[in-house]
Coordinates of C-alpha atoms in Angstrom, one line a residue:
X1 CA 59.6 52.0 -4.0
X2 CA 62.7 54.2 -4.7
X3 CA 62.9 56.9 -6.2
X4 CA 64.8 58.0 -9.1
X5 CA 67.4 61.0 -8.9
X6 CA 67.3 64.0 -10.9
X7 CA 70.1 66.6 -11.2
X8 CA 67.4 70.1 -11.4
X9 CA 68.9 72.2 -8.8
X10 CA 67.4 71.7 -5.3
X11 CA 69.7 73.8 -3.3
X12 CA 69.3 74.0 0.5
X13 CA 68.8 77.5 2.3
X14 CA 69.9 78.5 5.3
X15 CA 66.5 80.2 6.6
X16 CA 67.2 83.2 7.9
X17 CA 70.4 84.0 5.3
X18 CA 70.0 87.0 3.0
X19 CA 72.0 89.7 1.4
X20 CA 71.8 92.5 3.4
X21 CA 71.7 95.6 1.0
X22 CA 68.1 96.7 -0.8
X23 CA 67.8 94.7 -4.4
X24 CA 66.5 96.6 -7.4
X25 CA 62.8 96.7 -8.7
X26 CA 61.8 93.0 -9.6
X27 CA 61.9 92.1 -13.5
X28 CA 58.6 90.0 -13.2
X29 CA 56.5 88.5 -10.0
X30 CA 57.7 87.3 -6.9
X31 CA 55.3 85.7 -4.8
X32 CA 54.8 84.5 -1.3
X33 CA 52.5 81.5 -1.3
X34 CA 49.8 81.3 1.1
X35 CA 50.2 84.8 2.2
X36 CA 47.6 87.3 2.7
X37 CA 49.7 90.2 2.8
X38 CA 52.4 91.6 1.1
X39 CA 56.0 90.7 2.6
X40 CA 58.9 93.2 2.4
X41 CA 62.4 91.6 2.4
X42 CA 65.1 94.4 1.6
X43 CA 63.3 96.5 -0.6
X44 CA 62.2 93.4 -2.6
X45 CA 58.1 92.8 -2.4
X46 CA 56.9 89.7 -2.1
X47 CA 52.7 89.7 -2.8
X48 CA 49.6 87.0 -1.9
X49 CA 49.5 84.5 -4.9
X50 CA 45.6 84.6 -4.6
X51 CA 45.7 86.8 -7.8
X52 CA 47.4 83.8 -9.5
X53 CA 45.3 81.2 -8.2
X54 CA 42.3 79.8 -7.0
X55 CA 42.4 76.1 -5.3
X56 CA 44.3 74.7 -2.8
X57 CA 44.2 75.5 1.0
X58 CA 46.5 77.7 3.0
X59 CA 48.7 77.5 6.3
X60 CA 51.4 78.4 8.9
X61 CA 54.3 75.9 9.5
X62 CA 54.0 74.3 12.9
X63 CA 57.6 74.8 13.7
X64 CA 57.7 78.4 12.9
X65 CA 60.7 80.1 14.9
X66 CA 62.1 83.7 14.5
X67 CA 64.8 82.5 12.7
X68 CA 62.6 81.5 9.5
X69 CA 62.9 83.8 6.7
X70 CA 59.3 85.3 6.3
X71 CA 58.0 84.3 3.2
X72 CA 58.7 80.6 4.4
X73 CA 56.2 81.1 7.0
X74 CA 53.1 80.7 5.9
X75 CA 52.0 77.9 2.1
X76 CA 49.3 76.5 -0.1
X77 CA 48.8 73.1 0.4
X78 CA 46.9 71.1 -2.1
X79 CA 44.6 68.2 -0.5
X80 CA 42.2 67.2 -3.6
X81 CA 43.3 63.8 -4.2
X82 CA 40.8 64.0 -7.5
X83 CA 43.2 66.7 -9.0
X84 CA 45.7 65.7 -11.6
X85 CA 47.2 69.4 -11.2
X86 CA 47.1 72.6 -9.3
X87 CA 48.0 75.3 -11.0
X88 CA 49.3 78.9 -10.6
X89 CA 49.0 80.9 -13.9
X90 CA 50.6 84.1 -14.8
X91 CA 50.9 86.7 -17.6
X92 CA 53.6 86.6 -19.9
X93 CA 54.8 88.2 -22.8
X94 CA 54.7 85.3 -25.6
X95 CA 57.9 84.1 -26.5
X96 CA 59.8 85.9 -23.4
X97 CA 62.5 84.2 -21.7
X98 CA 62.1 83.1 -17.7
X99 CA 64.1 81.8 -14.8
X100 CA 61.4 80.3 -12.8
X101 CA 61.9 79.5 -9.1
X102 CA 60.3 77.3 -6.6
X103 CA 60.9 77.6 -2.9
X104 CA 59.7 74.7 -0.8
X105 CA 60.1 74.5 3.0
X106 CA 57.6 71.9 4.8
X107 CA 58.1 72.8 8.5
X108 CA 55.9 69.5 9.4
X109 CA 52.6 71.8 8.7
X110 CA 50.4 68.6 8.2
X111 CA 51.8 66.7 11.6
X112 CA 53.1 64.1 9.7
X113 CA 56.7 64.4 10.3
X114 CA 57.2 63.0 6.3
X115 CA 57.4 65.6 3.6
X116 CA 55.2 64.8 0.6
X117 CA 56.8 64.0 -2.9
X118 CA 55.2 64.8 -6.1
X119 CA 55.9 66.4 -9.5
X120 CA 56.1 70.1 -10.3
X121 CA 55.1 71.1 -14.1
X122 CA 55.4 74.4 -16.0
X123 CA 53.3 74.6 -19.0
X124 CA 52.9 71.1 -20.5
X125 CA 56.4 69.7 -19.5
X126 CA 57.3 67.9 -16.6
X127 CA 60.0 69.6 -14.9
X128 CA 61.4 67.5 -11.6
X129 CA 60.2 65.8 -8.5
X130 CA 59.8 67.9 -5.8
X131 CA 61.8 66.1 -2.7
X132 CA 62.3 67.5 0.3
X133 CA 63.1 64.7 3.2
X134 CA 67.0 65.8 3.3
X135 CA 66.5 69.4 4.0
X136 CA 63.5 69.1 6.2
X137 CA 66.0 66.9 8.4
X138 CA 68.5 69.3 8.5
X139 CA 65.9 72.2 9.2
X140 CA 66.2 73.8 5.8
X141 CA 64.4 74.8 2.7
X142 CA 64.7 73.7 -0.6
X143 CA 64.4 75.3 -4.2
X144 CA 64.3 75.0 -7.4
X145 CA 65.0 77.0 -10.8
X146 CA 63.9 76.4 -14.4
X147 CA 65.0 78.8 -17.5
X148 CA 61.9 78.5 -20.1
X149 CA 60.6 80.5 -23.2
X150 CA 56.9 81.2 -22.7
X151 CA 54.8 79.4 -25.5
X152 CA 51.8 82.1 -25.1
X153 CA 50.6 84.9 -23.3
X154 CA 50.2 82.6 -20.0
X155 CA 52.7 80.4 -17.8
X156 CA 51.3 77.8 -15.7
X157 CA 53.7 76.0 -13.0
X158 CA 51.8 73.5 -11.1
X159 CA 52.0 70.6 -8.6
X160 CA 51.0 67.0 -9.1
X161 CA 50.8 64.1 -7.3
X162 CA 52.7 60.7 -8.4
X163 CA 53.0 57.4 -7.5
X164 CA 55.5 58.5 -4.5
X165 CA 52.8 60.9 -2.8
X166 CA 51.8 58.5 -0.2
X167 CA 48.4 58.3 1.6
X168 CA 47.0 61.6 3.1
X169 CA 49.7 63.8 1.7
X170 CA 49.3 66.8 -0.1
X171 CA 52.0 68.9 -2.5
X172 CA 52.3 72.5 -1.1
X173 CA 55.0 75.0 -1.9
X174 CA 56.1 78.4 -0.1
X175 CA 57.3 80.8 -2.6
X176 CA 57.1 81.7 -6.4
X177 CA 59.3 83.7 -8.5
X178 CA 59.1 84.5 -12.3
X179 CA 61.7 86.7 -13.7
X180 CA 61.9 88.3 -17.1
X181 CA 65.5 87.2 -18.5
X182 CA 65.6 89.0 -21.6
X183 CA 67.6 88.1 -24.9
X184 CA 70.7 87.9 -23.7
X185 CA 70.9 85.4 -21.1
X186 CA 71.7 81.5 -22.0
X187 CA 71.0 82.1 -25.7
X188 CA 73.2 79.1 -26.7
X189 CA 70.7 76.9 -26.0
X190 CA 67.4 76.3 -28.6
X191 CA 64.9 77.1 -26.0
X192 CA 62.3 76.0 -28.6
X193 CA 62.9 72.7 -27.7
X194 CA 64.9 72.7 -24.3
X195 CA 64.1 74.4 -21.0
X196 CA 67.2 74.6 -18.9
X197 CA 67.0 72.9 -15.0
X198 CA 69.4 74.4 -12.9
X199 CA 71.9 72.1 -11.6
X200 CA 75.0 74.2 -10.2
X201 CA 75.2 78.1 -9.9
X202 CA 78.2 78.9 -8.0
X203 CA 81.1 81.3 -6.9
X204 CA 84.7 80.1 -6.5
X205 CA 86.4 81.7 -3.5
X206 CA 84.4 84.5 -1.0
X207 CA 81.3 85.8 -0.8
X208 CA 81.0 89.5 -1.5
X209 CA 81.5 90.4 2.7
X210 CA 81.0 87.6 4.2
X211 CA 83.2 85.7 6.8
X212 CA 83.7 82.2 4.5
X213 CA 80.4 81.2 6.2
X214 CA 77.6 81.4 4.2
X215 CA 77.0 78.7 1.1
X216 CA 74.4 80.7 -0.5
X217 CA 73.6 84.5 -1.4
X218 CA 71.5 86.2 -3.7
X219 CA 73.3 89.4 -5.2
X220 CA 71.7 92.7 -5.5
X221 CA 73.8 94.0 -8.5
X222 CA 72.0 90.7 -10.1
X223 CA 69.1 92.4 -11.6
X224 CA 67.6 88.6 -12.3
X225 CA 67.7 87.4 -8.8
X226 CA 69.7 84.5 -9.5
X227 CA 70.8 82.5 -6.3
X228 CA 74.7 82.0 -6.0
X229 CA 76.2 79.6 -3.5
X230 CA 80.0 79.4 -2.5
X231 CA 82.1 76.9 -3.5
X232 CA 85.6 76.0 -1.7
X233 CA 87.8 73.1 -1.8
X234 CA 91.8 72.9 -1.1
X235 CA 93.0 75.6 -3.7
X236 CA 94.5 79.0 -2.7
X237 CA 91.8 81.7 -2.7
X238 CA 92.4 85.4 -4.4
X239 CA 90.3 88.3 -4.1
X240 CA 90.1 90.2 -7.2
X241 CA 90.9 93.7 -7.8
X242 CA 88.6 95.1 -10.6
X243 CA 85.2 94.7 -11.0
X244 CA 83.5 92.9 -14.2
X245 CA 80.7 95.1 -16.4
X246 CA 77.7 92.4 -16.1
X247 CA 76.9 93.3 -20.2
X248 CA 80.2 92.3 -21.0
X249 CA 78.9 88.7 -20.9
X250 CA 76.1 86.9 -22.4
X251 CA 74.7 85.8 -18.6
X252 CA 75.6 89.0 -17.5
X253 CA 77.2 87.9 -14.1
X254 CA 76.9 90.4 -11.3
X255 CA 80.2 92.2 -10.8
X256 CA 80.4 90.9 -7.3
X257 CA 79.7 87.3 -8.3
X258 CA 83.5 87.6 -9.1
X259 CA 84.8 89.4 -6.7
X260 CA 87.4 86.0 -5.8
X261 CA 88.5 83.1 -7.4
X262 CA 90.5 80.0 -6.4
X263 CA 93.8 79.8 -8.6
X264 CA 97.0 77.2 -8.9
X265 CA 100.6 79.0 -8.2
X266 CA 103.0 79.5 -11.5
X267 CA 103.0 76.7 -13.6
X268 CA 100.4 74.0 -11.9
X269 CA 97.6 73.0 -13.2
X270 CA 94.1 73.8 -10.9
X271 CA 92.0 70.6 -10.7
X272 CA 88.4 71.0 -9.4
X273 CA 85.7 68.8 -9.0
X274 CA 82.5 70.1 -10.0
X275 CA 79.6 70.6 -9.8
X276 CA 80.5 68.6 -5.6
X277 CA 77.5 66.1 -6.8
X278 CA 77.7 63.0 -9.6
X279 CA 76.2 64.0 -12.3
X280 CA 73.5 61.2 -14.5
X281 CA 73.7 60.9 -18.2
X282 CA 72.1 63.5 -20.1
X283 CA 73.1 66.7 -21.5
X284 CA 74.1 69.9 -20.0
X285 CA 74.6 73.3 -20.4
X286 CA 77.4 74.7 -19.2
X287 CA 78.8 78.1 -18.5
X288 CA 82.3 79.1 -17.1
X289 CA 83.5 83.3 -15.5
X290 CA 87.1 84.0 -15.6
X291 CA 89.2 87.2 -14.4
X292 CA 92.6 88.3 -13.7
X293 CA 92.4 89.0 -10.0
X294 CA 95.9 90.8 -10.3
X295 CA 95.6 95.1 -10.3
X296 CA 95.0 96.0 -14.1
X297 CA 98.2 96.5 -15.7
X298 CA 99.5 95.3 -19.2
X299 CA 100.9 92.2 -17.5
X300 CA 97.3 91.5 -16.0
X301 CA 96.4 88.6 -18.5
X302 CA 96.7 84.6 -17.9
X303 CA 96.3 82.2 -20.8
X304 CA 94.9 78.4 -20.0
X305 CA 93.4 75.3 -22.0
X306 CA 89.9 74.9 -20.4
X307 CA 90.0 70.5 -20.1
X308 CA 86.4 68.7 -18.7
X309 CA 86.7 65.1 -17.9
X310 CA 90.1 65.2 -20.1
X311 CA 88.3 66.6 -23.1
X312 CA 89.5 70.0 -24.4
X313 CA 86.5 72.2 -23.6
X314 CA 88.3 75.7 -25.1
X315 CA 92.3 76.0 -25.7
X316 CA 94.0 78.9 -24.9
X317 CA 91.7 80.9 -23.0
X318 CA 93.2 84.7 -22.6
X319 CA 91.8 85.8 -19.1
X320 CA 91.9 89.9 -18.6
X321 CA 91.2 91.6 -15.9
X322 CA 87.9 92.6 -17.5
X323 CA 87.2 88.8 -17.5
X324 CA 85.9 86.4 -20.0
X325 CA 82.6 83.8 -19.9
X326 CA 83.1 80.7 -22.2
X327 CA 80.1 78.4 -22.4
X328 CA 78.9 75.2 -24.6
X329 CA 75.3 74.7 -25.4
X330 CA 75.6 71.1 -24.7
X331 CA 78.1 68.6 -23.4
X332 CA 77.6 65.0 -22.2
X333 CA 78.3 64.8 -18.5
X334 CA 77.7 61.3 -16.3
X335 CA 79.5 60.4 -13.3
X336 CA 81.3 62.9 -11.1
X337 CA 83.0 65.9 -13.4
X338 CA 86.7 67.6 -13.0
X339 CA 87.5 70.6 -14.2
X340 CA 91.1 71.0 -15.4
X341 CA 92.8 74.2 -16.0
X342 CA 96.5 74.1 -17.6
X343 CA 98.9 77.0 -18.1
X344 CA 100.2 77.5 -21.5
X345 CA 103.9 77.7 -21.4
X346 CA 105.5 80.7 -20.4
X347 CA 102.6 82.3 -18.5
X348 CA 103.5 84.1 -15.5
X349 CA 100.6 83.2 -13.5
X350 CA 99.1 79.8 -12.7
X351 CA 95.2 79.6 -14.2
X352 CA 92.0 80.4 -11.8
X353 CA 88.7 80.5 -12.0
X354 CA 85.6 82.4 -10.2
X355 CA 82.0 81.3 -11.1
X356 CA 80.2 78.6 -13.2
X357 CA 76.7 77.6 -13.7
X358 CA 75.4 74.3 -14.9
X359 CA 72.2 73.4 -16.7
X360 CA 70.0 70.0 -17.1
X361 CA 68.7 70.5 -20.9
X362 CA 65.3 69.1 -20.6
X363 CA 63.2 68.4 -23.6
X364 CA 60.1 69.9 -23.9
X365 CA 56.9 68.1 -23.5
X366 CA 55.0 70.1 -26.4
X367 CA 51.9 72.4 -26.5
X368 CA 48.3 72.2 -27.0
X369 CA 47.1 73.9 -29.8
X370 CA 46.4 77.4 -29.0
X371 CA 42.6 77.4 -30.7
X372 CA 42.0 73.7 -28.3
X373 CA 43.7 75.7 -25.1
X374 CA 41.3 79.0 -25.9
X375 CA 38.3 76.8 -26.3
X376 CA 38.8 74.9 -23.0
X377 CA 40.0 77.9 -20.8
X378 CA 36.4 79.7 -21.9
X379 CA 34.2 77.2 -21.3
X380 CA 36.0 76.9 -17.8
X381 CA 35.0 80.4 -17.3
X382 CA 31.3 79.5 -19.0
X383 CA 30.9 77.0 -15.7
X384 CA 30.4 78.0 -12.7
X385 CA 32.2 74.7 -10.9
X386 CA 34.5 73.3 -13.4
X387 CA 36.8 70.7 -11.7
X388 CA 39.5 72.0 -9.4
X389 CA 42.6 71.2 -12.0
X390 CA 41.0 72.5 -15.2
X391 CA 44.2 75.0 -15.1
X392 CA 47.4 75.4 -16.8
X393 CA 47.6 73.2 -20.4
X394 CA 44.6 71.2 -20.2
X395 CA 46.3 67.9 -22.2
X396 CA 49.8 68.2 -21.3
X397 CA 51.7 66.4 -19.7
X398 CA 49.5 63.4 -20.8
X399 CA 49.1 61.9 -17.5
X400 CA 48.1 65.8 -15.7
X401 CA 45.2 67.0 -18.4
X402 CA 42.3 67.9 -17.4
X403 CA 39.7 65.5 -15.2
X404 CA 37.5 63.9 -17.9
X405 CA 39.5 64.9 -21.2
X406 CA 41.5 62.9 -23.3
X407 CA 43.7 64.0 -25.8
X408 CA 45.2 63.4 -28.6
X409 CA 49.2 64.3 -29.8
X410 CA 51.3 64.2 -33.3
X411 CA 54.6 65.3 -32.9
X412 CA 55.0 68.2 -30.6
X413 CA 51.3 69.2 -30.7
X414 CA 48.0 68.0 -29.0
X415 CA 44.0 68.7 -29.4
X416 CA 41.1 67.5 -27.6
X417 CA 39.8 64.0 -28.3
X418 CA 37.2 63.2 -26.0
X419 CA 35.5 64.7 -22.9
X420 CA 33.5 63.2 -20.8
X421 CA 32.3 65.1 -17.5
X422 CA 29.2 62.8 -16.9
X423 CA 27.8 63.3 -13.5
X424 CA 29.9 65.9 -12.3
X425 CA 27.3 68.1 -11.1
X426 CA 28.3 70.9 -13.4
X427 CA 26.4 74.1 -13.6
X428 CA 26.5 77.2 -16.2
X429 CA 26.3 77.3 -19.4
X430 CA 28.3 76.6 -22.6
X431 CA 31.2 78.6 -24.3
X432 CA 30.0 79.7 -27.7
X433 CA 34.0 79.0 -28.4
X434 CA 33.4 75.2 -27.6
X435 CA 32.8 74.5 -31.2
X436 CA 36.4 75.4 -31.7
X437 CA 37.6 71.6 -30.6
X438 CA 37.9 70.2 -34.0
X439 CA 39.4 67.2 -33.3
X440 CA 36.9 66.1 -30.3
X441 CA 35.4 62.5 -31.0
X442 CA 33.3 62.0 -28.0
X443 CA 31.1 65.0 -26.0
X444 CA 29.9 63.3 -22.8
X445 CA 28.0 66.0 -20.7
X446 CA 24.7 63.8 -19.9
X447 CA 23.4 64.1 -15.9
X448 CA 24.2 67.8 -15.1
X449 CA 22.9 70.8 -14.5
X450 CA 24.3 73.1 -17.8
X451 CA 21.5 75.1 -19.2
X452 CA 21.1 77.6 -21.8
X453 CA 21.4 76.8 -25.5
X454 CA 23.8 74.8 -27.3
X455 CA 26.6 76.5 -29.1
X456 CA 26.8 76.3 -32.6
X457 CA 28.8 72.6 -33.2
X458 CA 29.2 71.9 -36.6
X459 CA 32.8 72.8 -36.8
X460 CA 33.6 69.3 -35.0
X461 CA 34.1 67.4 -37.9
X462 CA 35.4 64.3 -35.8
X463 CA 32.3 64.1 -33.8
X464 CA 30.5 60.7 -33.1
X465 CA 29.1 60.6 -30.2
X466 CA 27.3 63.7 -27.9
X467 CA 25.4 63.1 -24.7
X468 CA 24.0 66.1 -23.5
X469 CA 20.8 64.0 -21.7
X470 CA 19.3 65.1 -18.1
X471 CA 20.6 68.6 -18.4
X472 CA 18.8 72.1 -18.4
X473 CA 19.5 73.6 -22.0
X474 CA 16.6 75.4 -23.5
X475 CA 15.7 76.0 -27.0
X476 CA 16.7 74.3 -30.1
X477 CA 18.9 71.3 -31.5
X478 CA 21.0 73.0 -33.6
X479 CA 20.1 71.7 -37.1
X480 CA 24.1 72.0 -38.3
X481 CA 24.2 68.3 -36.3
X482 CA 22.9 66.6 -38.8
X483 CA 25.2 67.4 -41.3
X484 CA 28.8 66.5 -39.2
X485 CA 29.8 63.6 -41.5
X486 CA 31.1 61.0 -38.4
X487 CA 28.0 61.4 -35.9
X488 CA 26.6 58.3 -35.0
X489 CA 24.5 58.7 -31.3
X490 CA 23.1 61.4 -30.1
X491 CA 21.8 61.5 -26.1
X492 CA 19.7 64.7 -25.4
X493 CA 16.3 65.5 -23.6
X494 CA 15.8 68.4 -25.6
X495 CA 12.1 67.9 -27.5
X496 CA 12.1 70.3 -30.7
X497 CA 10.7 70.1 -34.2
X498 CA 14.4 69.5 -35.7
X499 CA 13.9 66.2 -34.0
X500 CA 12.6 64.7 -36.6
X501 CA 15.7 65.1 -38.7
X502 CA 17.6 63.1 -36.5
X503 CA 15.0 60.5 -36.1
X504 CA 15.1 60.0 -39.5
X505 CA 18.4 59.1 -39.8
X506 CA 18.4 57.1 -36.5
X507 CA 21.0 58.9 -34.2
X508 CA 18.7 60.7 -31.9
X509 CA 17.6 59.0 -28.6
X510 CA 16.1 60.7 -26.0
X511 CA 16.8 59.7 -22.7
X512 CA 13.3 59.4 -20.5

């Protein structure tokens, strides 16, 4: 069976390449997964994800070497086969914007020589298959990067297997990072119904101090942590003489991002191809840096039409040594993409260009109502062994909810519709807050070992069916039962006095 391309960003990573200098205090959490200490890399600290979540098991790589960059070392791994999703969850700040960013490297920890495939979710939206093979061939890491408003006060990115996760594999990952964006990054874009998939981030020319070898480097004047890789083709190379101010531009680039450019001589056009890979039909953000490299002077200025794939993309771009950023927040890209830059007439100075960055727009895959999500997430807690993926959204992405619920979805919102955990050996008690799923028709929990009383159900409207037989719940039937207008069977071996109300109007049967 193939399997199908997607454009998200999976850039390879040299393992032992870093910036050298110390980075300033992270804007959110940066985790190493499977670690069970914290991890120092240049002043940036990297801490155990046990804090974030609670299944899956952990392990070195088998072909650790010296050369690997540390928090590649060591990764979660998750084996349940059972499990729709395993899921890390973090606090957010509700309606906060976040780069997200997933660092893979496989390092043959299972023995299998075959890097596992499988899907990787944030929230209830699928974001991209997770695909390795390439880069574990070439004896490098993989990651990815997703820019996302948070729906509510948590963010869950989890793993999931699919249909290509063959036989014994499991989905694992190495590192985590979620970074606080603030407003003014990629605000083009309605992030109410898009998250952005990073397909290109990149700088035109030299890296800040580097020999022209490195293809990737992470910035410290970027306060986001974004990851920049170089790009280089036949086109003369200039170094620039001014620095940018990053909060000049929306994206705010770091300064040093744009520290070279590749240019055309007086009165050429500069061709590029990029992003270097074909892009596949969809939409795409896309973001374009500009300066003068020239010393600033009043003759430090260049003007240019900006042309993609022959379309005029902006005309008569004025670039300044204090640079400029122009962006779309969407354009139709399929095929490979060239980038055309054309003097105007009379410029002095032949166009040039120094960073751009690229973005999938993916549709989002809705949200569970927040009264159905705080219902489910507290009777998780209310059971002592709930199944191993009730985590993250527990209906979306429809295929990845929850073992043993089924949901319902209108539009961009879904509820409850059914549970049914028969047999599962599940012990504690339940939520008073489980009354909350208004729109559950069937309540299978028959053949467990729940005890305590029942919580207080007549808020469930839809109801018509409830097995709560061979379980340990003490006390009373609550008598609000009888009055839910859609019940029509009723399971339990609880023996009260209310039971003749239910008798009565033929619904309860008591399991012997």
């Amino acid at each position: 069976m193939s399997i199908p391309i997607f454009i998200l960003w999976v850039v390879s990573i040299p393992l032992s390449l870093i910036h050298a200098d110390d980075f300033p205090a992270p804007r959110g959490f940066l985790v190493s997964c499977g670690s069970t200490k914290s991890i120092d890399i240049n002043g940036l600290k990297y801490i155990p994800d046990q804090s974030f979540i609670s299944v899956g098991n952990v392990t070195n790589v088998k072909n650790n070497t010296n050369q690997v960059f540390p928090i590649l070392s060591e990764l979660r791994f998750f084996p349940d086969k059972s499990a729709r999703k395993s899921c890390y969850l973090f606090l957010v700040t509700k309606g906060a914007k976040y780069l997200i960013r997933t660092s893979y490297y496989y390092g043959n920890f299972d023995g299998r020589n075959n890097p596992p495939v499988f899907h990787q979710i944030v929230d209830g939206t699928r974001w991209s298959i997770v695909n390795t093979t390439e880069d574990y061939v070439k004896g490098r890491a993989s990651y990815y990067e997703i820019v996302m408003v948070a729906q509510s006060k948590v963010l869950s990115i989890c793993l999931a297997r699919n249909e290509y996760t063959a036989g014994v594999s499991s989905p694992f990952i190495s590192a985590l990072e979620v970074m606080n964006l603030g407003d003014s990054l990629y605000k083009a874009v309605d992030l109410q119904k898009y998250a952005l998939g990073t397909v290109a981030r990149h700088i035109f020319g030299y890296g800040d101090g580097d020999n022209g070898e490195a293809n990737f480097i992470s910035y410290p004047d970027d306060e986001f942590h974004r990851m920049w890789q170089q790009f280089k083709d036949s086109n003369p190379i200039v170094k620039c003489q001014s620095n940018v101010t990053p909060s000049d531009f929306w994206n705010m680039p770091p300064s040093k991002a744009l520290n070279s450019a590749i240019t055309a001589s007086r009165g050429r056009s500069l061709q590029i191809q990029w992003p270097p890979m074909p892009l596949y039909g969809n939409n795409y953000h896309i973001s374009l840096y500009f300066q003068d490299n020239r010393t600033p002077s009043p003759y430090s200025w260049r003007v240019f039409n900006v042309l993609i794939n022959g379309d005029t993309f902006y005309s008569k771009l004025n670039v300044t040594t204090t640079g400029v950023n122009v962006y779309s927040n969407q354009w139709p890209f399929n095929g490979q993409t060239q980038i055309k830059l054309v003097p105007d007439n009379g410029t002095p100075v032949g166009p040039v260009i120094n960073a751009a960055e690229m973005f999938q727009l993916i549709p989002l895959g809705g949200k569970t109502t927040s009264r159905d999500v705080i219902a489910m997430a507290e009777l998780a807690r209310s059971l002592n062994n709930p199944p191993s993926d009730w985590s993250g959204d527990p209906c979306l992405p429809r295929q990845n909810s929850w073992s043993g619920v089924t949901c319902s979805q209108t539009k961009d919102l879904a509820q409850v519709a059914s549970m049914n955990l028969t047999g599962l050996g599940l012990t504690g008690s339940l939520s008073t807050s489980m009354g909350n799923l208004s729109a559950i028709v069937h309540l299978w929990l028959g053949h467990n070992k729940l005890s305590g009383s029942l919580p207080d159900l007549s808020s469930m409207k839809m109801l018509q069916t409830l097995h709560l037989e061979n379980n340990q719940f003490e006390g009373s039937i609550p008598e609000s039962l009888s009055n839910l207008p859609n019940i029509r069977e009723m399971y339990s071996t609880i023996i009260t006095l209310t039971c003749t109300l239910y008798c009565l109007r033929g619904l309860y049967k008591k399991k012997l």
